[in-house]
Amino acid sequence: MNMKLFRKLETAGVFVVFAVASFLHFLYDLTGGTVLGALFGAVNESTWEHLKIFAIAYIFWALVELVWAKPPFRCFVVAKTLGVYGLISAITAFFYLYTSVVGRSYIAVDIAMSFVFTALAQLFSCFLMRNYEKLKPFFYTSVMFLALLLSAILCFSYYPPEVFLFKDPITGGYGVMTCLQCCAW
């Protein structure tokens, strides 16, 4: 594997992941509420929907890196699975920590933290790939956790658990039904 190329792709990935996630934030509205828009875009302003778009953008860029850099597959899957879980965990933890201290969220802080944690996730997966031989034993576990995340992404916009992570702070609703209720369906 060409580590120099991989590092360049990881660096570019910070900006690409952030840009793709920004686009996905508006995809549901841009597609007029289609199923495809709901599966890949944010259907409301809940924390989950924001985590979903960043996870999708991160996985999208990982696929581009896989094709372009041709890293060792099993190790790459482990590194990127740990990276995406690190990304969504860090965003969640920081968001709820700072909003509990400050009392509300600020869009500028939310955007900045998303960018910083995207950069850290890319840096983390790049670091892991430098020691990729040690990652091989974790391949099947990573595949299981990646499948779990992808299943959640595909299911929870339509069938979200009614817990705080999935609650739209604007409407108080959950998932796609929040959007449909707003449109008087």
mmCIF file of C-alpha atoms in Angstrom:
data_model
loop_
_atom_site.group_PDB
_atom_site.id
_atom_site.type_symbol
_atom_site.label_atom_id
_atom_site.label_comp_id
_atom_site.label_asym_id
_atom_site.label_seq_id
_atom_site.Cartn_x
_atom_site.Cartn_y
_atom_site.Cartn_z
ATOM 1 C CA MET A 1 0.000 0.000 0.000
ATOM 2 C CA ASN A 2 1.203 3.469 -0.874
ATOM 3 C CA MET A 3 1.080 5.139 2.551
ATOM 4 C CA LYS A 4 1.821 8.600 1.114
ATOM 5 C CA LEU A 5 -1.223 8.390 -1.177
ATOM 6 C CA PHE A 6 -3.321 7.044 1.672
ATOM 7 C CA ARG A 7 -2.350 9.965 3.946
ATOM 8 C CA LYS A 8 -3.290 12.420 1.189
ATOM 9 C CA LEU A 9 -6.659 10.722 0.761
ATOM 10 C CA GLU A 10 -7.244 10.775 4.504
ATOM 11 C CA THR A 11 -6.476 14.509 4.580
ATOM 12 C CA ALA A 12 -8.726 15.204 1.594
ATOM 13 C CA GLY A 13 -11.348 13.067 3.312
ATOM 14 C CA VAL A 14 -11.725 15.607 6.101
ATOM 15 C CA PHE A 15 -13.059 18.132 3.609
ATOM 16 C CA VAL A 16 -14.944 15.661 1.432
ATOM 17 C CA VAL A 17 -16.717 14.008 4.379
ATOM 18 C CA PHE A 18 -17.705 17.396 5.755
ATOM 19 C CA ALA A 19 -18.937 18.597 2.338
ATOM 20 C CA VAL A 20 -20.875 15.392 1.611
ATOM 21 C CA ALA A 21 -22.458 15.456 5.075
ATOM 22 C CA SER A 22 -23.455 19.082 4.500
ATOM 23 C CA PHE A 23 -25.117 18.103 1.214
ATOM 24 C CA LEU A 24 -26.839 15.110 2.846
ATOM 25 C CA HIS A 25 -28.287 17.439 5.471
ATOM 26 C CA PHE A 26 -30.506 18.924 2.756
ATOM 27 C CA LEU A 27 -31.014 15.808 0.600
ATOM 28 C CA TYR A 28 -34.392 14.844 2.066
ATOM 29 C CA ASP A 29 -35.865 18.253 1.281
ATOM 30 C CA LEU A 30 -34.146 18.442 -2.119
ATOM 31 C CA THR A 31 -35.667 15.112 -3.178
ATOM 32 C CA GLY A 32 -39.131 16.101 -2.013
ATOM 33 C CA GLY A 33 -39.152 13.567 0.798
ATOM 34 C CA THR A 34 -38.404 10.478 -1.304
ATOM 35 C CA VAL A 35 -37.397 7.170 0.264
ATOM 36 C CA LEU A 36 -33.870 7.603 -1.089
ATOM 37 C CA GLY A 37 -33.740 11.071 0.442
ATOM 38 C CA ALA A 38 -34.933 9.682 3.781
ATOM 39 C CA LEU A 39 -32.451 6.824 3.791
ATOM 40 C CA PHE A 40 -29.413 8.991 3.077
ATOM 41 C CA GLY A 41 -30.422 12.500 4.127
ATOM 42 C CA ALA A 42 -31.446 14.080 7.406
ATOM 43 C CA VAL A 43 -35.235 13.844 7.774
ATOM 44 C CA ASN A 44 -35.303 16.127 10.818
ATOM 45 C CA GLU A 45 -33.001 17.988 13.203
ATOM 46 C CA SER A 46 -32.483 15.162 15.713
ATOM 47 C CA THR A 47 -29.012 14.231 16.875
ATOM 48 C CA TRP A 48 -29.382 10.830 15.217
ATOM 49 C CA GLU A 49 -30.055 12.301 11.787
ATOM 50 C CA HIS A 50 -26.903 14.404 12.047
ATOM 51 C CA LEU A 51 -24.873 11.381 13.126
ATOM 52 C CA LYS A 52 -26.370 9.433 10.232
ATOM 53 C CA ILE A 53 -25.279 11.909 7.572
ATOM 54 C CA PHE A 54 -21.731 12.043 8.938
ATOM 55 C CA ALA A 55 -21.538 8.244 9.115
ATOM 56 C CA ILE A 56 -22.783 7.928 5.525
ATOM 57 C CA ALA A 57 -20.334 10.564 4.295
ATOM 58 C CA TYR A 58 -17.471 8.868 6.152
ATOM 59 C CA ILE A 59 -18.350 5.446 4.724
ATOM 60 C CA PHE A 60 -18.731 6.934 1.227
ATOM 61 C CA TRP A 61 -15.235 8.406 1.402
ATOM 62 C CA ALA A 62 -13.874 5.140 2.794
ATOM 63 C CA LEU A 63 -15.176 3.364 -0.322
ATOM 64 C CA VAL A 64 -13.428 5.936 -2.509
ATOM 65 C CA GLU A 65 -10.191 5.396 -0.564
ATOM 66 C CA LEU A 66 -10.558 1.634 -0.859
ATOM 67 C CA VAL A 67 -10.819 1.816 -4.650
ATOM 68 C CA TRP A 68 -8.153 4.470 -5.107
ATOM 69 C CA ALA A 69 -5.450 3.482 -2.595
ATOM 70 C CA LYS A 70 -6.132 -0.271 -2.534
ATOM 71 C CA PRO A 71 -5.170 -0.714 1.134
ATOM 72 C CA PRO A 72 -5.137 -4.164 2.775
ATOM 73 C CA PHE A 73 -8.875 -4.846 2.840
ATOM 74 C CA ARG A 74 -9.378 -6.498 6.227
ATOM 75 C CA CYS A 75 -7.242 -3.987 8.081
ATOM 76 C CA PHE A 76 -8.865 -1.088 6.257
ATOM 77 C CA VAL A 77 -12.344 -2.281 7.280
ATOM 78 C CA VAL A 78 -11.244 -2.435 10.925
ATOM 79 C CA ALA A 79 -9.622 1.018 10.816
ATOM 80 C CA LYS A 80 -12.601 2.662 9.115
ATOM 81 C CA THR A 81 -15.139 0.949 11.369
ATOM 82 C CA LEU A 82 -13.279 2.217 14.426
ATOM 83 C CA GLY A 83 -13.029 5.626 12.758
ATOM 84 C CA VAL A 84 -16.753 5.960 12.034
ATOM 85 C CA TYR A 85 -17.712 4.797 15.512
ATOM 86 C CA GLY A 86 -15.180 7.196 16.991
ATOM 87 C CA LEU A 87 -16.640 10.008 14.896
ATOM 88 C CA ILE A 88 -20.252 9.485 15.908
ATOM 89 C CA SER A 89 -19.329 8.792 19.537
ATOM 90 C CA ALA A 90 -17.230 11.952 19.816
ATOM 91 C CA ILE A 91 -19.882 14.131 18.184
ATOM 92 C CA THR A 92 -22.574 12.709 20.481
ATOM 93 C CA ALA A 93 -20.531 12.997 23.673
ATOM 94 C CA PHE A 94 -19.333 16.524 22.962
ATOM 95 C CA PHE A 95 -22.763 17.748 21.859
ATOM 96 C CA TYR A 96 -24.574 16.516 24.960
ATOM 97 C CA LEU A 97 -21.757 17.596 27.269
ATOM 98 C CA TYR A 98 -21.532 21.153 26.003
ATOM 99 C CA THR A 99 -25.305 21.630 25.697
ATOM 100 C CA SER A 100 -25.802 20.364 29.246
ATOM 101 C CA VAL A 101 -23.248 22.896 30.511
ATOM 102 C CA VAL A 102 -24.325 25.856 28.340
ATOM 103 C CA GLY A 103 -28.031 25.052 28.319
ATOM 104 C CA ARG A 104 -28.547 25.096 24.552
ATOM 105 C CA SER A 105 -26.802 24.357 21.285
ATOM 106 C CA TYR A 106 -25.098 26.839 19.003
ATOM 107 C CA ILE A 107 -24.937 26.120 15.271
ATOM 108 C CA ALA A 108 -21.399 27.512 14.951
ATOM 109 C CA VAL A 109 -20.157 25.204 17.719
ATOM 110 C CA ASP A 110 -22.011 22.241 16.202
ATOM 111 C CA ILE A 111 -20.462 22.846 12.781
ATOM 112 C CA ALA A 112 -16.970 23.424 14.180
ATOM 113 C CA MET A 113 -17.075 20.315 16.360
ATOM 114 C CA SER A 114 -18.300 18.206 13.453
ATOM 115 C CA PHE A 115 -15.369 19.376 11.356
ATOM 116 C CA VAL A 116 -12.844 18.791 14.147
ATOM 117 C CA PHE A 117 -14.165 15.321 14.938
ATOM 118 C CA THR A 118 -14.197 14.422 11.241
ATOM 119 C CA ALA A 119 -10.517 15.399 11.084
ATOM 120 C CA LEU A 120 -9.755 13.368 14.212
ATOM 121 C CA ALA A 121 -11.573 10.317 12.817
ATOM 122 C CA GLN A 122 -9.560 10.518 9.608
ATOM 123 C CA LEU A 123 -6.335 10.950 11.588
ATOM 124 C CA PHE A 124 -7.256 8.007 13.813
ATOM 125 C CA SER A 125 -7.929 5.633 10.912
ATOM 126 C CA CYS A 126 -4.700 6.767 9.229
ATOM 127 C CA PHE A 127 -2.790 6.043 12.434
ATOM 128 C CA LEU A 128 -4.404 2.611 12.686
ATOM 129 C CA MET A 129 -3.428 1.780 9.113
ATOM 130 C CA ARG A 130 0.223 2.451 9.924
ATOM 131 C CA ASN A 131 0.025 -0.586 12.218
ATOM 132 C CA TYR A 132 -2.381 -2.501 10.032
ATOM 133 C CA GLU A 133 -1.048 -6.008 10.707
ATOM 134 C CA LYS A 134 -2.314 -5.759 14.293
ATOM 135 C CA LEU A 135 -5.848 -5.089 13.045
ATOM 136 C CA LYS A 136 -6.403 -8.363 11.171
ATOM 137 C CA PRO A 137 -7.867 -10.323 14.120
ATOM 138 C CA PHE A 138 -10.663 -7.747 14.484
ATOM 139 C CA PHE A 139 -11.993 -7.997 10.932
ATOM 140 C CA TYR A 140 -15.118 -10.097 11.584
ATOM 141 C CA THR A 141 -16.060 -8.087 14.658
ATOM 142 C CA SER A 142 -15.685 -4.897 12.623
ATOM 143 C CA VAL A 143 -17.838 -6.273 9.823
ATOM 144 C CA MET A 144 -20.527 -7.090 12.403
ATOM 145 C CA PHE A 145 -20.395 -3.575 13.899
ATOM 146 C CA LEU A 146 -20.387 -1.967 10.461
ATOM 147 C CA ALA A 147 -23.422 -4.041 9.450
ATOM 148 C CA LEU A 148 -25.124 -2.995 12.695
ATOM 149 C CA LEU A 149 -24.484 0.683 11.956
ATOM 150 C CA LEU A 150 -25.671 0.381 8.355
ATOM 151 C CA SER A 151 -28.835 -1.414 9.540
ATOM 152 C CA ALA A 152 -29.503 1.377 12.023
ATOM 153 C CA ILE A 153 -28.968 3.985 9.317
ATOM 154 C CA LEU A 154 -31.448 2.251 7.028
ATOM 155 C CA CYS A 155 -34.082 1.621 9.720
ATOM 156 C CA PHE A 156 -34.105 4.460 12.219
ATOM 157 C CA SER A 157 -35.292 7.276 9.972
ATOM 158 C CA TYR A 158 -38.539 5.351 9.516
ATOM 159 C CA TYR A 159 -38.670 3.417 12.789
ATOM 160 C CA PRO A 160 -36.766 5.410 15.398
ATOM 161 C CA PRO A 161 -36.824 4.475 19.066
ATOM 162 C CA GLU A 162 -38.606 7.202 21.000
ATOM 163 C CA VAL A 163 -35.588 8.328 23.011
ATOM 164 C CA PHE A 164 -33.790 11.670 23.199
ATOM 165 C CA LEU A 165 -31.200 10.829 20.516
ATOM 166 C CA PHE A 166 -33.928 10.507 17.871
ATOM 167 C CA LYS A 167 -36.179 13.356 19.006
ATOM 168 C CA ASP A 168 -36.472 16.365 16.722
ATOM 169 C CA PRO A 169 -35.937 19.387 19.013
ATOM 170 C CA ILE A 170 -38.043 21.588 16.731
ATOM 171 C CA THR A 171 -41.216 19.496 16.389
ATOM 172 C CA GLY A 172 -40.804 17.046 19.264
ATOM 173 C CA GLY A 173 -41.436 14.184 16.837
ATOM 174 C CA TYR A 174 -39.369 11.236 15.703
ATOM 175 C CA GLY A 175 -38.125 10.162 12.273
ATOM 176 C CA VAL A 176 -39.922 10.642 8.977
ATOM 177 C CA MET A 177 -43.301 10.912 10.681
ATOM 178 C CA THR A 178 -42.132 14.207 12.160
ATOM 179 C CA CYS A 179 -41.818 15.576 8.628
ATOM 180 C CA LEU A 180 -45.129 14.114 7.550
ATOM 181 C CA GLN A 181 -46.887 15.564 10.591
ATOM 182 C CA CYS A 182 -45.453 18.983 9.759
ATOM 183 C CA CYS A 183 -46.976 18.720 6.291
ATOM 184 C CA ALA A 184 -50.387 17.766 7.784
ATOM 185 C CA TRP A 185 -50.375 14.198 6.499
#
